[in-house]
Coordinates of N, CA, C and O in Angstrom, one line a residue:
M1 N 3.6 -9.9 16.4 CA 3.2 -8.7 16.8 C 2.2 -7.7 15.9 O 2.6 -8.0 14.3
N2 N 1.3 -7.6 16.2 CA 0.1 -6.5 15.3 C 0.3 -5.4 15.7 O 1.2 -4.9 16.7
I3 N 0.3 -4.6 14.7 CA 0.4 -2.8 14.9 C -0.9 -2.2 14.7 O -1.9 -2.4 13.8
E4 N -1.6 -1.5 16.2 CA -2.7 -1.1 16.1 C -3.0 0.4 15.8 O -2.3 1.0 16.2
G5 N -3.7 0.5 15.2 CA -4.5 2.2 15.0 C -5.8 2.2 16.0 O -6.0 1.5 16.7
K6 N -6.5 3.3 15.2 CA -7.7 3.6 16.1 C -8.6 2.8 15.5 O -9.7 2.3 16.3
K7 N -8.8 2.7 13.9 CA -9.9 2.0 13.5 C -9.4 0.7 13.0 O -10.3 -0.5 12.5
I8 N -8.4 0.1 12.8 CA -7.5 -1.1 12.0 C -6.6 -1.6 13.0 O -5.8 -1.0 13.8
I9 N -6.3 -2.9 12.6 CA -4.9 -3.3 13.1 C -4.2 -3.8 11.7 O -4.9 -4.3 10.6
L10 N -2.9 -4.0 12.0 CA -2.3 -4.1 10.9 C -1.5 -5.5 11.2 O -1.0 -5.6 12.2
R11 N -1.5 -6.7 10.7 CA -1.0 -7.9 10.9 C -0.4 -8.5 9.5 O -0.4 -8.0 8.5
A12 N 0.6 -9.6 9.8 CA 1.3 -10.0 8.9 C 0.0 -10.9 8.0 O -1.1 -11.4 8.1
I13 N 0.3 -11.4 6.6 CA -0.5 -12.1 5.6 C -0.2 -13.3 6.2 O 0.7 -14.0 6.3
D14 N -1.4 -14.3 5.8 CA -1.9 -15.5 6.2 C -2.4 -16.2 4.9 O -2.9 -15.4 4.1
Q15 N -2.3 -17.5 5.2 CA -2.9 -18.2 3.9 C -4.5 -17.7 3.9 O -5.1 -17.7 2.7
K16 N -5.3 -17.7 4.7 CA -6.7 -17.4 5.1 C -6.8 -15.9 4.2 O -8.1 -15.7 3.9
D17 N -6.0 -14.8 3.8 CA -6.0 -14.1 3.0 C -6.3 -14.0 1.6 O -6.2 -13.0 1.1
F18 N -5.8 -15.1 1.5 CA -5.9 -15.5 -0.3 C -6.8 -14.7 -1.2 O -6.7 -14.3 -2.3
Q19 N -8.1 -14.9 -0.6 CA -9.1 -14.4 -1.4 C -9.4 -12.8 -1.5 O -9.5 -12.5 -2.5
L20 N -9.1 -12.1 -0.2 CA -8.9 -10.7 -0.3 C -7.8 -10.4 -1.6 O -7.9 -9.6 -2.1
L21 N -6.7 -10.9 -1.3 CA -5.6 -10.5 -1.9 C -5.7 -11.0 -3.6 O -5.5 -10.2 -4.5
L22 N -6.5 -12.3 -3.9 CA -6.8 -12.4 -5.2 C -7.6 -11.3 -5.8 O -7.9 -11.3 -6.8
D23 N -8.8 -10.9 -4.8 CA -9.7 -10.0 -5.2 C -9.2 -8.8 -5.8 O -9.3 -8.2 -6.8
L24 N -8.4 -8.1 -4.6 CA -7.5 -7.2 -5.0 C -6.7 -7.2 -6.3 O -6.7 -6.2 -7.3
I25 N -5.9 -8.0 -6.6 CA -5.2 -8.1 -7.8 C -5.9 -8.2 -9.0 O -5.4 -7.8 -9.9
N26 N -7.0 -9.0 -9.0 CA -7.6 -9.0 -10.1 C -8.5 -8.1 -10.5 O -9.4 -8.2 -11.6
D27 N -8.8 -7.4 -9.7 CA -9.8 -6.1 -10.1 C -9.4 -5.1 -10.8 O -8.4 -4.4 -10.4
S28 N -9.9 -5.2 -12.2 CA -9.4 -4.2 -12.9 C -9.4 -2.8 -12.6 O -8.4 -2.1 -13.1
E29 N -10.4 -2.0 -11.9 CA -10.4 -0.9 -11.7 C -9.1 -0.6 -10.9 O -8.7 0.4 -10.5
T30 N -9.0 -1.3 -9.6 CA -8.1 -1.1 -8.9 C -6.6 -1.0 -9.5 O -6.1 -0.3 -9.2
E31 N -6.7 -2.1 -10.5 CA -5.3 -2.5 -11.1 C -5.0 -0.8 -11.8 O -3.9 -0.5 -12.0
Y32 N -5.9 -0.3 -12.5 CA -6.1 0.8 -13.5 C -5.4 1.7 -12.5 O -4.7 2.8 -13.3
M33 N -5.9 1.8 -11.3 CA -5.5 3.1 -10.5 C -4.0 3.2 -10.0 O -3.5 4.2 -9.4
L34 N -3.6 2.0 -9.5 CA -2.3 1.7 -9.0 C -1.1 1.7 -10.1 O -1.5 1.6 -11.4
G35 N -0.2 2.0 -9.6 CA 1.1 1.7 -10.6 C 1.5 0.4 -10.9 O 1.1 -0.7 -10.3
G36 N 2.2 0.2 -11.9 CA 2.8 -1.2 -11.9 C 1.9 -2.1 -13.1 O 0.9 -1.4 -13.6
W37 N 1.7 -3.4 -12.9 CA 1.1 -4.1 -13.9 C 0.8 -5.4 -13.2 O 1.6 -5.8 -12.5
S38 N -0.2 -6.1 -13.9 CA -0.2 -7.6 -13.3 C -1.0 -8.3 -14.4 O -1.6 -7.8 -15.2
F39 N -0.7 -9.6 -14.1 CA -1.6 -10.7 -15.1 C -2.8 -11.3 -14.3 O -2.5 -11.0 -13.0
P40 N -3.7 -11.6 -14.7 CA -4.8 -12.2 -14.3 C -3.8 -13.4 -13.1 O -3.1 -14.2 -13.6
V41 N -4.4 -13.8 -11.7 CA -4.1 -14.3 -11.1 C -4.9 -15.3 -10.7 O -6.3 -15.0 -9.9
S42 N -4.3 -16.7 -10.5 CA -5.5 -17.9 -10.2 C -5.5 -18.2 -8.7 O -4.5 -17.3 -7.9
K43 N -6.5 -18.9 -8.0 CA -6.3 -19.1 -6.7 C -5.2 -19.9 -6.4 O -4.4 -19.5 -5.1
Q44 N -4.5 -20.9 -7.3 CA -3.3 -21.5 -6.8 C -2.2 -20.6 -7.1 O -1.4 -20.6 -6.1
M45 N -2.1 -19.7 -7.8 CA -1.1 -19.1 -7.7 C -1.0 -18.1 -6.7 O 0.1 -17.8 -6.1
Q46 N -2.1 -17.2 -6.3 CA -2.0 -16.8 -5.2 C -1.6 -17.3 -3.7 O -0.9 -16.9 -3.0
L47 N -2.2 -18.9 -3.7 CA -1.7 -19.5 -2.5 C -0.1 -19.8 -2.4 O 0.4 -19.7 -1.5
D48 N 0.1 -20.0 -4.0 CA 1.7 -20.1 -3.9 C 2.4 -19.1 -3.6 O 3.7 -19.0 -2.7
W49 N 2.3 -17.6 -4.1 CA 2.9 -16.8 -3.6 C 2.9 -16.3 -2.3 O 3.8 -16.1 -1.8
I50 N 1.8 -16.7 -1.4 CA 1.7 -16.5 0.0 C 2.8 -17.2 0.6 O 3.3 -17.1 1.5
S51 N 2.6 -18.6 0.3 CA 3.7 -19.4 0.9 C 5.1 -19.0 0.8 O 6.0 -19.5 1.4
S52 N 5.1 -18.4 -0.5 CA 6.9 -18.2 -1.0 C 7.3 -16.9 0.2 O 8.3 -16.6 0.3
Q53 N 6.2 -16.1 0.5 CA 6.7 -14.9 1.5 C 7.4 -15.1 2.6 O 6.9 -16.0 3.5
S54 N 8.2 -14.5 3.0 CA 9.1 -14.7 4.1 C 9.7 -13.5 4.6 O 9.4 -12.4 4.0
N55 N 10.1 -13.5 6.0 CA 10.4 -12.3 6.5 C 11.6 -11.5 5.7 O 12.5 -12.3 5.4
D56 N 11.3 -10.4 5.7 CA 12.6 -9.7 4.9 C 12.6 -8.4 5.3 O 11.5 -7.7 5.7
S57 N 13.9 -7.9 5.9 CA 13.8 -6.8 6.4 C 13.8 -5.3 5.8 O 13.8 -4.3 6.1
K58 N 13.9 -5.5 4.5 CA 13.6 -4.7 3.5 C 12.0 -4.3 3.0 O 12.1 -3.5 2.4
T59 N 11.1 -5.0 3.5 CA 9.8 -4.9 3.3 C 9.1 -5.5 4.4 O 9.1 -6.5 5.1
L60 N 7.9 -4.7 4.4 CA 6.9 -4.9 5.5 C 5.5 -5.0 4.7 O 5.3 -4.0 4.3
R61 N 5.0 -6.4 4.7 CA 3.5 -6.3 3.8 C 2.7 -6.6 5.0 O 2.9 -7.6 6.1
C62 N 1.2 -6.0 5.1 CA 0.5 -6.1 6.4 C -0.9 -6.0 5.7 O -1.5 -5.5 4.7
I63 N -1.6 -7.0 6.0 CA -3.2 -7.0 5.8 C -3.7 -5.9 7.0 O -3.4 -5.6 8.0
I64 N -5.1 -5.3 6.5 CA -5.8 -4.4 7.0 C -6.8 -5.0 7.7 O -7.5 -5.3 6.9
D65 N -7.3 -5.2 9.0 CA -8.4 -5.7 9.5 C -9.0 -4.5 10.3 O -8.5 -3.6 10.9
S66 N -10.4 -4.4 10.0 CA -11.1 -3.5 10.8 C -11.2 -4.0 12.0 O -11.8 -5.1 12.6
I67 N -11.0 -3.0 13.0 CA -11.5 -3.2 14.3 C -13.1 -3.7 14.8 O -13.5 -4.5 15.5
D68 N -13.5 -2.8 13.8 CA -15.4 -3.0 14.2 C -15.7 -4.1 14.0 O -16.5 -4.9 14.9
D69 N -15.5 -4.7 13.0 CA -15.9 -6.4 12.9 C -15.2 -7.4 12.2 O -15.5 -8.6 11.7
N70 N -13.7 -7.1 12.6 CA -12.7 -8.0 12.4 C -12.3 -8.5 11.1 O -12.1 -9.6 10.6
S71 N -13.0 -7.7 10.0 CA -12.8 -8.1 8.6 C -11.6 -7.5 8.1 O -11.2 -6.7 8.5
S72 N -11.2 -8.5 7.0 CA -9.9 -8.2 6.1 C -10.4 -7.0 5.2 O -11.1 -7.3 4.4
I73 N -9.7 -5.8 5.1 CA -10.2 -4.8 4.0 C -9.3 -4.3 3.4 O -9.4 -3.5 2.0
G74 N -7.7 -4.9 3.1 CA -7.0 -4.4 2.3 C -5.7 -4.6 2.6 O -5.3 -5.6 3.6
T75 N -4.5 -4.1 2.0 CA -3.1 -4.3 2.4 C -2.7 -2.6 2.6 O -2.9 -1.7 2.1
V76 N -1.4 -2.9 3.0 CA -0.6 -1.8 3.1 C 1.3 -2.3 3.6 O 1.2 -3.1 4.0
M77 N 2.0 -1.6 2.8 CA 3.4 -2.3 2.7 C 4.3 -0.9 2.6 O 4.0 0.0 2.5
L78 N 5.1 -1.3 3.4 CA 6.5 -0.6 3.3 C 7.5 -1.4 2.5 O 7.7 -2.7 2.6
T79 N 8.1 -0.6 1.4 CA 8.8 -1.5 0.5 C 10.4 -0.6 0.2 O 10.5 0.6 0.6
D80 N 11.1 -1.5 -0.2 CA 12.6 -0.6 -0.5 C 13.0 -0.2 1.0 O 13.5 1.0 1.1
I81 N 12.7 -0.4 2.1 CA 13.2 -0.1 3.3 C 14.6 0.1 3.2 O 15.5 -0.9 3.3
D82 N 15.2 1.4 3.3 CA 16.6 1.6 3.6 C 17.2 2.2 5.0 O 16.7 3.5 5.2
Y83 N 17.6 1.6 5.9 CA 17.7 1.8 7.3 C 19.2 2.9 7.4 O 19.0 3.8 8.1
K84 N 19.9 2.4 6.0 CA 21.2 3.5 6.5 C 20.5 5.3 6.1 O 21.2 6.0 6.8
N85 N 19.5 5.4 5.1 CA 19.3 6.6 4.8 C 18.0 6.8 5.1 O 17.3 7.8 4.9
G86 N 17.2 5.8 6.0 CA 16.1 6.3 6.7 C 15.1 6.4 5.9 O 14.1 7.7 6.1
N87 N 14.7 5.7 4.6 CA 13.5 6.0 4.2 C 12.8 4.8 3.6 O 13.8 3.7 3.3
A88 N 11.8 4.9 3.0 CA 11.2 3.7 2.4 C 10.0 4.1 1.6 O 9.3 5.2 1.9
E89 N 9.3 3.4 0.9 CA 8.1 3.5 0.2 C 7.0 2.8 0.8 O 7.0 1.7 1.1
V90 N 5.7 3.9 0.6 CA 4.2 3.4 1.3 C 3.6 2.7 -0.2 O 3.6 3.8 -0.9
H91 N 2.7 1.4 0.0 CA 2.0 1.5 -0.8 C 0.5 0.9 0.0 O 0.8 0.5 1.2
I92 N -0.9 1.1 -0.5 CA -1.9 0.9 0.3 C -2.9 0.6 -1.0 O -3.2 0.8 -2.0
K93 N -3.9 -0.6 -0.4 CA -4.9 -1.0 -1.3 C -6.2 -1.4 -0.3 O -5.9 -2.0 0.7
I94 N -7.4 -0.7 -0.6 CA -8.4 -0.7 0.1 C -9.5 -1.6 -0.6 O -9.6 -0.9 -1.9
S95 N -9.9 -2.4 -0.3 CA -11.1 -3.2 -1.1 C -12.0 -2.2 -1.5 O -12.6 -1.2 -0.4
D96 N -12.5 -2.4 -2.5 CA -13.8 -1.5 -3.2 C -15.5 -2.3 -2.8 O -16.3 -1.9 -3.3
D97 N -14.9 -3.3 -1.7 CA -16.2 -3.9 -1.2 C -16.9 -2.9 -0.1 O -16.9 -3.5 0.9
G98 N -17.3 -1.8 -0.4 CA -17.9 -0.8 0.7 C -17.1 -0.4 1.6 O -17.4 -0.1 2.4
Q99 N -15.6 -0.8 1.5 CA -14.5 0.0 2.6 C -14.2 1.1 2.4 O -13.5 1.6 3.4
R100 N -14.5 1.6 1.0 CA -13.5 3.0 0.8 C -14.4 4.0 1.4 O -15.6 4.0 1.5
G101 N -13.7 5.3 2.0 CA -14.2 6.4 2.4 C -14.9 6.4 3.7 O -15.6 7.1 4.1
K102 N -14.3 5.5 4.5 CA -14.7 5.2 5.6 C -13.9 5.3 7.0 O -13.9 5.2 7.8
G103 N -12.7 6.0 6.5 CA -11.6 6.4 7.2 C -10.6 5.2 7.5 O -9.6 5.6 8.3
Y104 N -10.6 4.2 6.9 CA -9.7 3.4 7.2 C -8.5 3.4 6.4 O -7.5 2.5 7.2
G105 N -8.2 4.1 5.0 CA -7.2 4.1 4.4 C -6.3 5.1 5.5 O -5.5 5.0 5.7
F106 N -6.9 6.0 5.9 CA -6.4 7.0 6.8 C -5.8 6.5 7.9 O -4.5 6.8 8.2
D107 N -6.3 5.7 8.6 CA -6.0 5.3 9.7 C -4.8 4.3 9.7 O -3.7 4.3 10.2
A108 N -4.8 3.3 8.3 CA -3.7 2.3 7.7 C -2.6 3.2 7.5 O -1.6 2.7 8.1
L109 N -3.0 4.1 7.1 CA -1.5 4.9 6.3 C -0.7 5.9 7.6 O 0.3 5.2 7.6
T110 N -1.7 6.6 8.6 CA -0.8 7.1 9.3 C -0.5 6.2 10.5 O 0.8 6.5 11.1
T111 N -1.0 4.8 10.7 CA -0.5 3.9 11.6 C 1.0 3.3 11.1 O 1.5 3.2 11.8
V112 N 0.9 3.0 9.9 CA 2.1 2.7 9.3 C 2.9 3.6 9.3 O 4.4 3.1 9.3
I113 N 2.9 4.8 9.1 CA 4.0 6.1 9.1 C 4.4 6.0 10.4 O 5.7 6.4 10.5
D114 N 3.4 6.2 11.6 CA 3.8 6.4 13.0 C 4.9 5.1 13.3 O 5.8 5.4 13.9
Y115 N 4.4 3.8 12.8 CA 5.2 2.3 13.1 C 6.6 2.9 12.5 O 7.7 2.6 13.1
A116 N 7.1 3.3 11.1 CA 8.1 3.5 10.6 C 8.9 4.4 11.1 O 10.3 4.6 11.3
F117 N 8.4 5.6 11.8 CA 8.9 6.9 12.4 C 9.6 6.3 13.7 O 10.7 6.6 14.1
S118 N 8.4 5.8 14.5 CA 8.8 5.7 15.9 C 9.6 4.3 16.2 O 10.5 4.1 16.9
E119 N 9.2 3.1 15.0 CA 10.0 2.0 15.7 C 11.2 1.6 14.9 O 12.2 1.0 15.2
L120 N 11.1 2.1 13.3 CA 12.0 1.8 12.5 C 12.9 2.7 12.5 O 13.9 2.6 11.8
R121 N 12.8 4.0 13.1 CA 13.5 5.2 13.1 C 13.9 5.6 11.7 O 14.9 6.1 11.2
L122 N 12.8 5.8 10.6 CA 13.0 6.2 9.5 C 12.8 7.6 9.4 O 12.0 8.3 10.5
K123 N 13.3 8.3 8.6 CA 13.2 9.6 8.2 C 12.4 10.3 7.4 O 11.5 11.1 7.3
C124 N 12.1 9.5 6.1 CA 11.1 9.9 5.1 C 10.4 8.6 4.7 O 10.9 7.5 4.2
I125 N 9.1 8.8 4.2 CA 8.0 7.8 3.7 C 7.8 8.6 2.6 O 7.3 9.5 2.9
Y126 N 7.8 7.9 1.4 CA 7.7 8.4 0.1 C 6.7 7.5 -0.6 O 6.3 6.1 -0.4
A127 N 5.5 8.0 -1.8 CA 4.9 7.4 -2.3 C 5.1 7.8 -4.0 O 5.2 8.8 -4.3
K128 N 4.8 6.7 -4.9 CA 4.3 7.5 -6.1 C 2.9 7.0 -6.5 O 2.6 5.7 -6.6
I129 N 2.2 8.2 -7.1 CA 0.8 7.8 -7.4 C 0.6 8.3 -8.5 O 0.7 9.6 -8.7
S130 N -0.4 7.3 -9.5 CA -0.9 8.1 -10.9 C -1.5 9.5 -10.4 O -2.5 9.5 -9.7
T131 N -1.4 10.3 -11.6 CA -1.9 11.7 -11.3 C -3.5 11.6 -11.7 O -4.4 12.5 -10.8
H132 N -4.0 10.4 -12.2 CA -5.3 10.3 -12.3 C -6.0 9.8 -11.2 O -7.2 9.6 -11.0
N133 N -5.3 9.3 -10.0 CA -5.8 8.5 -9.0 C -6.3 9.7 -7.7 O -5.3 9.7 -6.7
T134 N -7.0 10.7 -8.4 CA -7.3 11.7 -7.3 C -7.5 11.1 -5.8 O -7.5 11.9 -4.9
A135 N -8.4 10.0 -5.6 CA -8.5 9.6 -4.4 C -7.4 9.3 -3.6 O -7.4 9.7 -2.1
S136 N -6.6 8.7 -4.1 CA -5.1 8.2 -3.3 C -4.3 9.6 -2.9 O -3.9 9.8 -2.1
L137 N -4.4 10.4 -4.0 CA -3.7 12.2 -4.2 C -4.3 12.7 -2.7 O -3.6 13.0 -2.1
S138 N -5.6 12.7 -2.4 CA -6.2 13.4 -1.5 C -5.9 12.8 -0.1 O -5.6 13.3 0.8
L139 N -5.8 11.2 -0.1 CA -5.6 10.4 1.1 C -4.6 11.1 1.6 O -4.0 11.4 2.8
F140 N -3.2 10.8 0.8 CA -1.7 10.9 1.1 C -1.9 12.5 1.5 O -1.1 12.9 2.8
T141 N -2.5 13.5 0.9 CA -2.2 14.9 1.4 C -3.0 15.0 2.7 O -2.3 15.8 3.5
K142 N -4.1 14.5 2.9 CA -4.7 14.3 4.1 C -3.7 13.7 5.2 O -3.9 14.1 6.6
C143 N -2.9 12.9 4.8 CA -1.9 12.4 5.9 C -0.8 13.1 6.1 O 0.0 12.7 7.1
G144 N -0.7 14.3 5.4 CA 0.3 15.2 5.6 C 1.6 15.1 4.4 O 2.9 15.6 4.8
F145 N 1.4 14.1 3.6 CA 2.5 14.1 2.6 C 2.3 15.3 1.6 O 1.4 16.0 1.8
E146 N 3.7 15.7 1.1 CA 3.7 17.0 0.4 C 4.1 16.6 -1.1 O 5.1 15.5 -1.1
K147 N 3.8 17.3 -2.1 CA 4.1 17.0 -3.4 C 5.5 17.3 -3.7 O 6.0 18.6 -3.5
E148 N 6.4 16.4 -4.0 CA 7.9 16.4 -4.3 C 7.7 16.7 -5.8 O 8.8 17.6 -6.2
G149 N 7.0 16.2 -6.7 CA 7.4 16.4 -8.0 C 6.5 15.4 -9.0 O 5.7 14.4 -8.5
I150 N 6.8 15.5 -10.8 CA 6.1 14.5 -11.2 C 7.1 13.9 -12.0 O 7.9 14.5 -12.6
L151 N 7.0 12.7 -12.0 CA 7.6 11.6 -13.0 C 6.7 11.7 -14.3 O 5.4 11.2 -14.5
R152 N 7.1 12.4 -15.7 CA 6.3 12.5 -16.6 C 6.1 11.4 -17.5 O 7.2 10.3 -18.0
K153 N 4.9 10.9 -17.9 CA 4.7 9.8 -18.6 C 5.4 8.3 -18.3 O 6.1 7.7 -18.8
R154 N 5.1 8.0 -16.8 CA 5.7 6.8 -16.5 C 5.3 6.0 -16.3 O 5.6 4.8 -16.1
L155 N 4.1 6.0 -16.4 CA 3.0 4.6 -16.3 C 2.2 4.8 -17.8 O 1.5 5.3 -18.0
F156 N 2.3 3.4 -18.2 CA 1.2 3.0 -19.1 C 0.0 2.4 -19.0 O 0.2 1.1 -18.3
K157 N -1.0 3.0 -19.1 CA -2.6 2.0 -18.7 C -3.3 2.3 -19.9 O -3.8 3.8 -20.3
R158 N -4.2 1.5 -20.0 CA -5.3 1.5 -21.2 C -5.0 2.2 -22.5 O -5.4 3.0 -22.9
G159 N -3.6 2.1 -22.8 CA -3.4 2.6 -24.0 C -2.6 3.8 -24.2 O -2.5 4.7 -25.2
E160 N -2.4 4.5 -22.8 CA -1.8 5.7 -23.0 C -0.8 6.1 -21.5 O -0.8 5.2 -20.9
Y161 N 0.2 7.1 -22.1 CA 1.3 7.1 -20.7 C 0.6 8.2 -20.0 O 0.2 9.0 -20.3
M162 N 1.0 8.1 -18.6 CA 0.4 8.8 -17.6 C 1.4 9.2 -16.6 O 2.4 8.6 -16.4
D163 N 1.5 10.6 -15.9 CA 2.3 11.3 -15.2 C 2.1 10.5 -13.7 O 0.9 10.0 -13.5
V164 N 3.1 10.3 -13.0 CA 2.9 10.1 -11.6 C 3.6 11.2 -10.7 O 4.5 11.7 -11.3
S165 N 2.9 11.4 -9.4 CA 3.2 12.3 -8.9 C 4.1 11.4 -7.4 O 3.7 10.4 -7.2
V166 N 5.2 12.3 -6.9 CA 6.0 11.6 -6.0 C 5.3 12.4 -5.0 O 5.8 13.8 -4.8
L167 N 5.4 12.1 -3.7 CA 4.7 12.4 -2.4 C 5.8 12.3 -1.4 O 6.2 10.9 -1.3
S168 N 5.9 12.9 -0.2 CA 6.6 12.4 1.0 C 6.1 13.0 1.8 O 5.7 14.2 2.0
I169 N 6.7 12.3 3.1 CA 6.3 12.8 4.8 C 7.5 12.8 5.4 O 8.3 11.4 5.0
L170 N 7.9 13.5 5.8 CA 9.2 13.7 6.7 C 9.0 13.5 8.4 O 7.9 14.0 8.7
N171 N 9.6 13.0 9.1 CA 9.7 12.9 10.5 C 10.7 13.7 10.9 O 11.7 13.8 11.0
L172 N 9.9 14.7 11.8 CA 10.7 16.1 11.7 C 10.9 16.0 13.3 O 11.5 17.1 14.0
S173 N 10.7 15.1 14.0 CA 10.9 14.9 15.7 C 12.2 14.5 15.7 O 13.2 14.0 15.0

């Protein structure tokens, strides 16, 4: 089953997605803007990772495909899905290959949130975003997320500690 938005389709990760995933994880600017850390990843390592993925009720990993030209442009995930308490963390990456700023991120984020609220019956979706990532902070705010607080000096990037904003959106229906 695919999840359809207005401009995008969210679908399962497949072996054919290895190059997009490899480019996203090995892009130093994308890595700098996101939380966590990564080591350089080879083609074989990426293929092995894709092969090792299996269905997991606590994680939803999707490729974002553009409806316009059927190209794969990024990923969106729900992680740490907690059905008892009704919450999950959301993550999104859009390729810097001319795809940012075209509304795909907004559509992918609102589509996965709608799916989480209407199909998974979650109550709260939250995100942790580095305070220097103003583009993501703007996107999440545009999608209806509200700032809950700041995690001080929680992210170490390029030799310095950075603050992380915690944002969330609630299902009020």
